Short mmCIF file of C-alpha atoms in Angstrom, two decimals:
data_model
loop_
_atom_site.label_atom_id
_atom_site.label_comp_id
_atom_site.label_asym_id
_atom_site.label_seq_id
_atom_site.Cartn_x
_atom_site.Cartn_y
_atom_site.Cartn_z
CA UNK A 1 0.00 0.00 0.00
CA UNK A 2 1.32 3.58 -0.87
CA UNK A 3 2.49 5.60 1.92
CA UNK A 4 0.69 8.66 0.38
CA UNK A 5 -2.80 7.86 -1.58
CA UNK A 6 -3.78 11.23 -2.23
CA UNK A 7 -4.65 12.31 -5.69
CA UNK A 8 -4.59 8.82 -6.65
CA UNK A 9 -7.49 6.66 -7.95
CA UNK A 10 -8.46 3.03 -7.18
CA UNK A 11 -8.16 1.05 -10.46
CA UNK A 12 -11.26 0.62 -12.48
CA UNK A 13 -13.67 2.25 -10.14
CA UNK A 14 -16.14 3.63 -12.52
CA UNK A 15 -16.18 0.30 -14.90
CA UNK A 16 -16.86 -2.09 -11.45
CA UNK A 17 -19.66 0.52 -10.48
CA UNK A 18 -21.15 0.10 -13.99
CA UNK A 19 -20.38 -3.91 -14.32
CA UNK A 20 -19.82 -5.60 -11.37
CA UNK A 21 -23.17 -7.63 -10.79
CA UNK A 22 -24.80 -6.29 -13.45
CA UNK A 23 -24.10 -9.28 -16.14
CA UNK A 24 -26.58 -9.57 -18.78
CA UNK A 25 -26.24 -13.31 -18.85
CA UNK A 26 -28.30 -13.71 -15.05
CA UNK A 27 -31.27 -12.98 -17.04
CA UNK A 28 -33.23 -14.92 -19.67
CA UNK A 29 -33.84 -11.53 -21.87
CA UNK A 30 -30.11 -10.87 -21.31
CA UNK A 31 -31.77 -7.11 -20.10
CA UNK A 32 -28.51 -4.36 -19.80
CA UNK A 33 -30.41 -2.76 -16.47
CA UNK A 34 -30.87 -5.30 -13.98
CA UNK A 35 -34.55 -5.71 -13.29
CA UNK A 36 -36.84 -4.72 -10.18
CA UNK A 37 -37.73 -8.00 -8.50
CA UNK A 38 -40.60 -7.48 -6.18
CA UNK A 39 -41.82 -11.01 -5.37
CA UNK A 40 -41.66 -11.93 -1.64
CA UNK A 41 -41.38 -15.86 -2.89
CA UNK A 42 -40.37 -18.00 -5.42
CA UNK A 43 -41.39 -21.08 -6.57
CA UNK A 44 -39.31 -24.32 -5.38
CA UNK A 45 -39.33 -27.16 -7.85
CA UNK A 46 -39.74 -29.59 -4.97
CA UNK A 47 -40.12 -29.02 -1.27
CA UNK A 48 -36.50 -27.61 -0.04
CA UNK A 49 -35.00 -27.40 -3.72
CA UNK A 50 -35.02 -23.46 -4.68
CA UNK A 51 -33.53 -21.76 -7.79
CA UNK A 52 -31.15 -19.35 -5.52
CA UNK A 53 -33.82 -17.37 -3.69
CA UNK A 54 -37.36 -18.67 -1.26
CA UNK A 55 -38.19 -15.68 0.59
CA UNK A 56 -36.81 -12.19 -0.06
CA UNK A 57 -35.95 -11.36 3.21
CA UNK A 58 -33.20 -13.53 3.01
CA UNK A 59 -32.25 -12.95 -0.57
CA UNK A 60 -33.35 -11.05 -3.47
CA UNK A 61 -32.35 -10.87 -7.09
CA UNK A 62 -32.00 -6.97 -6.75
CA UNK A 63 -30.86 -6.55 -3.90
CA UNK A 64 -28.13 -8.88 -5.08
CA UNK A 65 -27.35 -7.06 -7.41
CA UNK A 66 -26.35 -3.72 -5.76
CA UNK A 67 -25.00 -6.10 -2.69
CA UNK A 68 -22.19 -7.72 -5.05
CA UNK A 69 -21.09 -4.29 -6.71
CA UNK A 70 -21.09 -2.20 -3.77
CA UNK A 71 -18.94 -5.65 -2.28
CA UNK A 72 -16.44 -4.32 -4.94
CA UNK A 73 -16.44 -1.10 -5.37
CA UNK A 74 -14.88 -0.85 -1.14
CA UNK A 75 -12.43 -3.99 -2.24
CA UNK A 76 -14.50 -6.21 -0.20
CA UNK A 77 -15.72 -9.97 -1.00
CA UNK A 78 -19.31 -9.45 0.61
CA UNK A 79 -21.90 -6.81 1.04
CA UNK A 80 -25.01 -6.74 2.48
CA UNK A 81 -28.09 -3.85 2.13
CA UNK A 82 -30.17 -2.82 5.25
CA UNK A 83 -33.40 -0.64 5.34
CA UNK A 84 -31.58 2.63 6.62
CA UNK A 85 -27.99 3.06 8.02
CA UNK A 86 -28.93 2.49 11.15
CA UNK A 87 -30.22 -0.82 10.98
CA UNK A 88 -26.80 -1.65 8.85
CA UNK A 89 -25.51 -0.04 12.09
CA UNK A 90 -28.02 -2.23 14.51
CA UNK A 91 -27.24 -5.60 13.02
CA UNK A 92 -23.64 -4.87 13.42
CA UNK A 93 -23.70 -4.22 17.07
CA UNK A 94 -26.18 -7.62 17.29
CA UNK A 95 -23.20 -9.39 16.65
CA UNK A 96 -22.11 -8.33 20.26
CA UNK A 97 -24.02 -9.38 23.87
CA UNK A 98 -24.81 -8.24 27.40
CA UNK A 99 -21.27 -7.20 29.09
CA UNK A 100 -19.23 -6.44 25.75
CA UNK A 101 -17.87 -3.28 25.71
CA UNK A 102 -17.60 -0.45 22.57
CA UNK A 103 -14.89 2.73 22.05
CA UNK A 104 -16.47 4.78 19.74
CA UNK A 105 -16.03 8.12 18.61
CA UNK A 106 -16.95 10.75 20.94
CA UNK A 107 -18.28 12.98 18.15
CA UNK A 108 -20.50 9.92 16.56
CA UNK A 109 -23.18 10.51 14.34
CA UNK A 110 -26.52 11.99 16.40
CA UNK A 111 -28.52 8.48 15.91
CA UNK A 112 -25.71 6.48 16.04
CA UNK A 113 -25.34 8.08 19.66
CA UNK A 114 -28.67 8.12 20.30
CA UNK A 115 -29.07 4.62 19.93
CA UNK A 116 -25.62 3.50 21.64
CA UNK A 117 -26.95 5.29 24.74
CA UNK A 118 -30.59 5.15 24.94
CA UNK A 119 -31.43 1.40 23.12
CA UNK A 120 -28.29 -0.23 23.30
CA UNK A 121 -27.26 0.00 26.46
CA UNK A 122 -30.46 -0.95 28.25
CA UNK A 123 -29.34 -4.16 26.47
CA UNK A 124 -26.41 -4.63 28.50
CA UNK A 125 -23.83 -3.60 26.10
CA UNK A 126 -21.16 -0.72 27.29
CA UNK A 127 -20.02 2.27 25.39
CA UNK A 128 -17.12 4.60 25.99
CA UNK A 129 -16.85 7.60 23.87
CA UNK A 130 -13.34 8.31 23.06
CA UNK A 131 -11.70 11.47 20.60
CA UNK A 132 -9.77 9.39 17.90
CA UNK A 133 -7.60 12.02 16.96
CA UNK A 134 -5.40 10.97 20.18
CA UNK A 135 -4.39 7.02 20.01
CA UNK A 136 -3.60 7.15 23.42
CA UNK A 137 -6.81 7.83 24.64
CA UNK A 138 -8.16 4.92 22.68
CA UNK A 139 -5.47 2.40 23.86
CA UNK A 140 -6.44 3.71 27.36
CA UNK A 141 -10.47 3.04 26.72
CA UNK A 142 -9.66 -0.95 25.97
CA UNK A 143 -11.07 -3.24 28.80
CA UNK A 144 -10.66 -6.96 28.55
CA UNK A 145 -14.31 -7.09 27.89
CA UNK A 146 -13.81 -4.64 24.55
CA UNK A 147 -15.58 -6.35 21.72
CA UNK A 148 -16.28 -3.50 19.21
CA UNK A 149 -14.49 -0.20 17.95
CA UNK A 150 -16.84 1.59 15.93
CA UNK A 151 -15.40 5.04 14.33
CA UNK A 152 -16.15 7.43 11.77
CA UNK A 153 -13.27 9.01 9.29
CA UNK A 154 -14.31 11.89 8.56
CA UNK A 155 -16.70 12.12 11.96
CA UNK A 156 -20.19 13.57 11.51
CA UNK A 157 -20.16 16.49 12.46
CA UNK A 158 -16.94 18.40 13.30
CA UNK A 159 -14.85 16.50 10.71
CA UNK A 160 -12.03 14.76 12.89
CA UNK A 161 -9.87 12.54 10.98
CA UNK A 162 -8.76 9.02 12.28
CA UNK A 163 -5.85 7.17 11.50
CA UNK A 164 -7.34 3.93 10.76
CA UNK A 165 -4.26 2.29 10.08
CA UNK A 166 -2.97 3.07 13.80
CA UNK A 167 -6.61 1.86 15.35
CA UNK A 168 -5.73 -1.38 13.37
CA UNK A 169 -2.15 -1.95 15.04
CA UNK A 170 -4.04 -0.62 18.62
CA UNK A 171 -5.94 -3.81 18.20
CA UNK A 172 -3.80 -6.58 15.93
CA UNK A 173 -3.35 -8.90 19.17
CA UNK A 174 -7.19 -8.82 19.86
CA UNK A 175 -8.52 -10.63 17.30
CA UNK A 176 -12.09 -11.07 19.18
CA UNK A 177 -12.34 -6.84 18.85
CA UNK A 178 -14.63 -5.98 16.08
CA UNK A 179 -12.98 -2.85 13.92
CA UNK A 180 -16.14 -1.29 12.07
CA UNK A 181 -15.63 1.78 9.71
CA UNK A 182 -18.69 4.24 8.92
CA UNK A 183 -17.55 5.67 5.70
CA UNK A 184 -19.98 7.47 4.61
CA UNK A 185 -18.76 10.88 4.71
CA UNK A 186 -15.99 9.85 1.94
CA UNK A 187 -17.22 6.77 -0.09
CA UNK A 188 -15.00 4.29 -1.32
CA UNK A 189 -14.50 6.21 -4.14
CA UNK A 190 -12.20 8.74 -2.04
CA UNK A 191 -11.28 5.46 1.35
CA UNK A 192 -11.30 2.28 1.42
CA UNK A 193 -11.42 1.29 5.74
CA UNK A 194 -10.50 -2.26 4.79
CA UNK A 195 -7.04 -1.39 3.38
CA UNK A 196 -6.26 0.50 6.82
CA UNK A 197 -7.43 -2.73 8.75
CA UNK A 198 -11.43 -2.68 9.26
CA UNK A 199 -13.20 -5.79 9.56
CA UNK A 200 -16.68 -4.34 8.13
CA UNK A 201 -17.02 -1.02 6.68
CA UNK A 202 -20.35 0.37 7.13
CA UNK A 203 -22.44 3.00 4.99
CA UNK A 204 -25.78 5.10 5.66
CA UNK A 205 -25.87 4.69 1.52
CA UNK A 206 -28.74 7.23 1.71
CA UNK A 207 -25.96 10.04 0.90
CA UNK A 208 -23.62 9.73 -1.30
CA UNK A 209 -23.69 5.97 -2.57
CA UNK A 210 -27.07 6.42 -3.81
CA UNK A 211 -26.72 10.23 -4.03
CA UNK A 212 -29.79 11.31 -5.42
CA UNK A 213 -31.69 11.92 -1.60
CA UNK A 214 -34.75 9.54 -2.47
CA UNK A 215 -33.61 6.34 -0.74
CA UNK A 216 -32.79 5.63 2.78
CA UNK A 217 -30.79 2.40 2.98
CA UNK A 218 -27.31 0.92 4.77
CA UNK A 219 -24.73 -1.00 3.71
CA UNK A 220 -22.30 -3.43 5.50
CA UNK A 221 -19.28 -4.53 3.20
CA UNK A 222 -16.37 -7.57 4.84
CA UNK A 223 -13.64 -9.51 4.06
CA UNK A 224 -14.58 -12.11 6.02
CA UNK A 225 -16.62 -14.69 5.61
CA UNK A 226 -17.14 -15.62 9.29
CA UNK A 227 -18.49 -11.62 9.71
CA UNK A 228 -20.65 -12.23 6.96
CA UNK A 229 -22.29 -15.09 7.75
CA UNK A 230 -22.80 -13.64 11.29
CA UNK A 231 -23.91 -10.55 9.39
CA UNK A 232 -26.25 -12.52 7.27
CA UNK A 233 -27.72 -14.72 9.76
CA UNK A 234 -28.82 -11.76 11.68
CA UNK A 235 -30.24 -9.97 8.30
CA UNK A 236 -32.59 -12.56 8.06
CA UNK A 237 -33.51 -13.06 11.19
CA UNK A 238 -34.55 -9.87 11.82
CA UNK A 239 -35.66 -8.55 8.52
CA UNK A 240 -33.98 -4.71 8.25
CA UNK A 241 -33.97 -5.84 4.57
CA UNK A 242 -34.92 -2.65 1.87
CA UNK A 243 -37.09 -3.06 -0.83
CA UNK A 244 -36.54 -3.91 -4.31
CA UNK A 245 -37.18 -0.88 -5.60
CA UNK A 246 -34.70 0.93 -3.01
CA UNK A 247 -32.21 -1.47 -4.74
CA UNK A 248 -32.90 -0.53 -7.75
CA UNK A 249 -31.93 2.99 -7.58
CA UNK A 250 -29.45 2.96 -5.37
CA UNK A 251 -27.48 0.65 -7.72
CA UNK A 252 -28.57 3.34 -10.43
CA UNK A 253 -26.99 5.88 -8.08
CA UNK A 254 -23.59 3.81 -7.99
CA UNK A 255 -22.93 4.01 -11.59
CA UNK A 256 -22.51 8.00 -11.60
CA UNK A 257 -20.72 8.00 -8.16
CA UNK A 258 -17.01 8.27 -9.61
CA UNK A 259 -17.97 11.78 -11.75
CA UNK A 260 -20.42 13.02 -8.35
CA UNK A 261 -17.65 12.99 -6.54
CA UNK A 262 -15.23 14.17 -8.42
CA UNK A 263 -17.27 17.04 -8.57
CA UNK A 264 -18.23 17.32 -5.22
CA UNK A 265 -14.42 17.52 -4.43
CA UNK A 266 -13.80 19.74 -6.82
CA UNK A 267 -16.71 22.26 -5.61
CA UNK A 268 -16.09 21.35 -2.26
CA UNK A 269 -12.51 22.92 -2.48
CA UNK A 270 -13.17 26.21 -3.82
CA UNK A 271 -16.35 26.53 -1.05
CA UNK A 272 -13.49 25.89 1.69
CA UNK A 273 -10.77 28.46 0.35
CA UNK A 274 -13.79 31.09 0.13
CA UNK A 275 -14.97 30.55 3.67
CA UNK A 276 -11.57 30.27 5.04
CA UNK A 277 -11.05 33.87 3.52
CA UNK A 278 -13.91 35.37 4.72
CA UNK A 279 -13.63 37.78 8.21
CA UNK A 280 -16.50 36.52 9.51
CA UNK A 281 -15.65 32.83 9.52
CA UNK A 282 -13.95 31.80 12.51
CA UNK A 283 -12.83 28.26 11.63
CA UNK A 284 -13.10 26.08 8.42
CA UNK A 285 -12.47 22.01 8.83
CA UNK A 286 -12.54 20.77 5.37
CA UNK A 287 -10.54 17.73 5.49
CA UNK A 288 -9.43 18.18 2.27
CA UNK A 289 -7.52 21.19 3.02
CA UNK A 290 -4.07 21.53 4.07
CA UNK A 291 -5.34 23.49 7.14
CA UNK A 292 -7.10 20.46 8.33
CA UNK A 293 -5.15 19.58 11.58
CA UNK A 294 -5.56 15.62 10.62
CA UNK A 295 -4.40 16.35 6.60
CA UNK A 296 -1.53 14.26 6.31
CA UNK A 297 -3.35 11.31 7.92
CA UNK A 298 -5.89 12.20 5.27
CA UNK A 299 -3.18 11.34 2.24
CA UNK A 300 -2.35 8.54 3.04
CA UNK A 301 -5.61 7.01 3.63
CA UNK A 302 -7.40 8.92 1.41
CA UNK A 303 -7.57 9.50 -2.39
CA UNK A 304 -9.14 12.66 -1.77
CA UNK A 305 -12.17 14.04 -0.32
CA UNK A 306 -15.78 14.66 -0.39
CA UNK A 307 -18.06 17.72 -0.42
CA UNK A 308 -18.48 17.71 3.33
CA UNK A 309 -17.44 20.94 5.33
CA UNK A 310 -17.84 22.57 8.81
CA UNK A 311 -17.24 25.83 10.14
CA UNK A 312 -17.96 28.45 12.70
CA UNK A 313 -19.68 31.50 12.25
CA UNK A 314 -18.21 34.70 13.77
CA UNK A 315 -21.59 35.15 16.04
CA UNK A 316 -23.81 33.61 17.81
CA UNK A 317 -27.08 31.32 17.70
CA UNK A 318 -29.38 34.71 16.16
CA UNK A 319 -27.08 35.12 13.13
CA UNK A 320 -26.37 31.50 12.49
CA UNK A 321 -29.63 31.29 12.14
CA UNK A 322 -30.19 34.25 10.00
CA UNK A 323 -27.73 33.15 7.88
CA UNK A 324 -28.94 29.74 6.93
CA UNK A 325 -32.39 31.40 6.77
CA UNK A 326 -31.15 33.54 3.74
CA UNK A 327 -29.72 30.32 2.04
CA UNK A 328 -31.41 30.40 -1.58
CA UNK A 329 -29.14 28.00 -3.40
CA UNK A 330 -28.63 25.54 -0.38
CA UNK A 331 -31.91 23.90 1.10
CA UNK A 332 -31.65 24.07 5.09
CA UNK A 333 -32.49 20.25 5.80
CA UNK A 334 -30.79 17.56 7.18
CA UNK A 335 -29.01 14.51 5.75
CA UNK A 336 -26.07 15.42 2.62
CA UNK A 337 -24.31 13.63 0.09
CA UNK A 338 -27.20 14.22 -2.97
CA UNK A 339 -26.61 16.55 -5.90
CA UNK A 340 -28.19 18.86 -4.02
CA UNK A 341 -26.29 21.51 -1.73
CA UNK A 342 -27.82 21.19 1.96
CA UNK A 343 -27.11 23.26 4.84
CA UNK A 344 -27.95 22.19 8.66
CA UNK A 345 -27.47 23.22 12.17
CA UNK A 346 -26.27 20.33 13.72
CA UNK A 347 -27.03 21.45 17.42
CA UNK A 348 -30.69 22.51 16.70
CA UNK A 349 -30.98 19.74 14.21
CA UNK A 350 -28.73 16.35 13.17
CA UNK A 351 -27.28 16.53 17.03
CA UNK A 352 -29.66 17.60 19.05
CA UNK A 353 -29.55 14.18 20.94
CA UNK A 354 -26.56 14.85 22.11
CA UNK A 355 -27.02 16.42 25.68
CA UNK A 356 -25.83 20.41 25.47
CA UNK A 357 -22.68 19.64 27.58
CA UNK A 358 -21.19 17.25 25.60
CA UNK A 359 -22.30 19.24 22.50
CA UNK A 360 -20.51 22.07 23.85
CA UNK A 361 -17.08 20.03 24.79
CA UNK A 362 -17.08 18.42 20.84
CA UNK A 363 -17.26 22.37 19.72
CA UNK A 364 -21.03 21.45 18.76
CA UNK A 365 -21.58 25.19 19.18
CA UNK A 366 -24.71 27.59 18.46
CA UNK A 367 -22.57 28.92 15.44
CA UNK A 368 -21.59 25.74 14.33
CA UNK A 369 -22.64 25.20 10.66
CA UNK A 370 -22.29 22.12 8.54
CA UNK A 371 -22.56 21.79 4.74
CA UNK A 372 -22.82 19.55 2.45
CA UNK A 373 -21.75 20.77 -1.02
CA UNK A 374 -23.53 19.48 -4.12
CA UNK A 375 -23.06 19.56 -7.73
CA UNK A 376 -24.56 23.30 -8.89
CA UNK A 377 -22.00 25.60 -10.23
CA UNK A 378 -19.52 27.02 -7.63
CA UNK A 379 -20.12 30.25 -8.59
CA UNK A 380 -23.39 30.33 -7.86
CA UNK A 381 -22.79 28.30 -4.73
CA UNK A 382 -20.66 30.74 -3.28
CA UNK A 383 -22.57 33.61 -4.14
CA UNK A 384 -24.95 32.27 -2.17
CA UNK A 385 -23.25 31.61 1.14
CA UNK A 386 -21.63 34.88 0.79
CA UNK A 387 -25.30 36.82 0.34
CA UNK A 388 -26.91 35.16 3.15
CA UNK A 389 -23.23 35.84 5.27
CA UNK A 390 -23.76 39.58 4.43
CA UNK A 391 -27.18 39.47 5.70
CA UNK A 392 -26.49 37.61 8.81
CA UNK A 393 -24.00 40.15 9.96
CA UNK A 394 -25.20 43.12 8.43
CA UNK A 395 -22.47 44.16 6.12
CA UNK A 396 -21.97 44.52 2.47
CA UNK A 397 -21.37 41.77 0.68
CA UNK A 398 -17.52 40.46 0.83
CA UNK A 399 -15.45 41.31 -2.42
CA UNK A 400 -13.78 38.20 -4.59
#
């Protein structure tokens, strides 16, 4: 593996995301698109004797489909597609019981906290939250009953970087700990967790794998087989399964994902030199930047980055909230990683879960913006943050 990554590409990326799974020869009619399957059963020759599939909670010729390429596309051998990213997140953690232990990442998604806390842990299963920027603060969370590490790289929200490749060594002589990636801030288009030493890489492929905002679905992707079948067993056993149609798209969504994000990057760039520029920004974490305090971790686990960026308003709660309010370009809602440009106030809104204090020691602030940069024409994004930036702190509109 190359000690620097960056501005590199994973070989044939686009043609697996196109091909892989998609072969015209499963199909009688030889069809190019693969088709929507919606049966819930299928006919058995003789009692016990299927063609491949019985029930489609435990297999579907869709949902195979988009489970084998999105398998490839993050170098792994199997995949597996949940209802949401949360129940890919769920099932994971049912691999685990009563008395196991979790390090996760203290800035963890808002549901992903949520449910660690609040579901999870009536359940009997133990969480420490732990900054992964500092190894030595995860080396110091291990117990002997430490089952799971569960991270994100880049974390939602503030954008914290984690070596994945150092988690890996933190862990190489327990082999019953559990390494799971959420990657869904970067795709495997930009990181590939199993490279760095994750065991199952997981993705909330409602952003950018499908990328188009109308699906909400999860992905799990492994190496191995004995975390698959685990995985598997406890897909269909408790049925987070999508539909067809959700398949369907989704693997649509997957064969444009190499040129979305290559333009997300390239947008996503020119949005973080603007804001880092501007007086009345106080801080800019664009992991893509060289100002990003975790940057050099970023090239050489990263190819490059995605259109995700958070920063801090030079006021308080009043003008943050003017200023997304004036947003005419960006749509203030929650969730990111569609064409679309989205805006959100993770305290008020994605995070608000989180209990204030611990909001307020991540830097989860009242002026705390994140965005999630789409595929319109910079200019015109730009103009628009800077118009609704004027109006939020009552100046004239900064000069370019």
């Amino acid at each position: 593996m190359a000690d620097n990554l960056w501005g590199q590409r994973f070989e044939k990326f686009a043609t697996s995301a196109i091909h892989v799974g998609q072969d015209p020869e499963k199909w009688k009619s030889m069809m190019v698109v693969p088709p929507i399957t919606p049966s819930t059963t299928f006919k058995q020759a003789v009692p016990g004797v299927t063609a491949g599939y019985d029930y489609s909670r435990g297999g579907n010729p869709t949902r195979e489909c988009l489970e084998s390429c999105v398998a490839s596309l993050e170098g792994g051998k199997y995949g597996l597609a949940f209802a949401s990213g949360l129940a890919a997140c769920v099932t994971a953690v049912q691999m685990l019981k009563a008395g196991d232990h979790v390090i996760t990442t203290d800035d963890v998604y808002g549901g992903t906290n949520r449910y660690f806390q609040k579901v999870a842990a009536k359940f009997g299963l133990e969480f420490s939250f732990v900054d992964f920027t500092d190894m030595e603060k995860v080396k110091a969370a291990l117990r002997p009953n430490t089952k799971m590490i569960w991270c994100e790289s880049p974390t939602n929200p503030t954008m914290k970087v984690t070596d994945l490749k150092a988690v890996s060594n933190i862990i190489q002589d327990r082999e019953e700990i559990i390494f799971c990636v959420d990657n869904t801030f970067m795709s495997p288009y930009f990181q590939r967790p199993l490279m760095h030493g994750a065991h199952v890489v997981m993705h909330s492929a409602t952003k950018y794998m499908n990328g188009h905002s109308d699906v909400v679905m999860g992905l799990l992707i492994t190496n191995r087989k004995d975390l698959y079948d685990r995985l598997y067993f406890l897909q269909m056993a408790t049925g987070p399964v999508p539909s067809a149609f959700d398949c369907y798209l989704c693997n649509r969504g997957l064969k444009t994902l190499a040129i979305r994000m290559e333009q997300h990057q390239k947008n996503a760039k020119k949005v973080a030199d603007f804001l880092e520029g501007h007086k009345h920004v106080e801080r800019v974490k664009y992991a893509g930047s060289p100002s990003h305090p975790q940057y050099e971790i970023m090239k050489r686990q990263a190819t490059g980055c995605s259109g995700m960026i958070a920063f801090w308003l030079d006021g308080d709660l009043e003008k943050c909230k003017k200023f997304l309010s004036n947003l005419k370009v960006f749509t203030l809602a929650e969730s990111l990683g569609g064409y679309e440009s989205l805006a959100e106030h993770p305290a008020l809104m994605t995070h608000a879960s989180v209990p204030p204090e611990a909001r307020k020691v991540l830097g989860i602030s009242d002026n705390f913006v994140r965005l999630s940069v789409g595929l319109e024409d910079v200019e015109d994004i730009i103009n628009d943050l800077d118009q609704a930036m004027a109006k939020a702190v009552s100046l004239p509109t900064v000069s370019r």
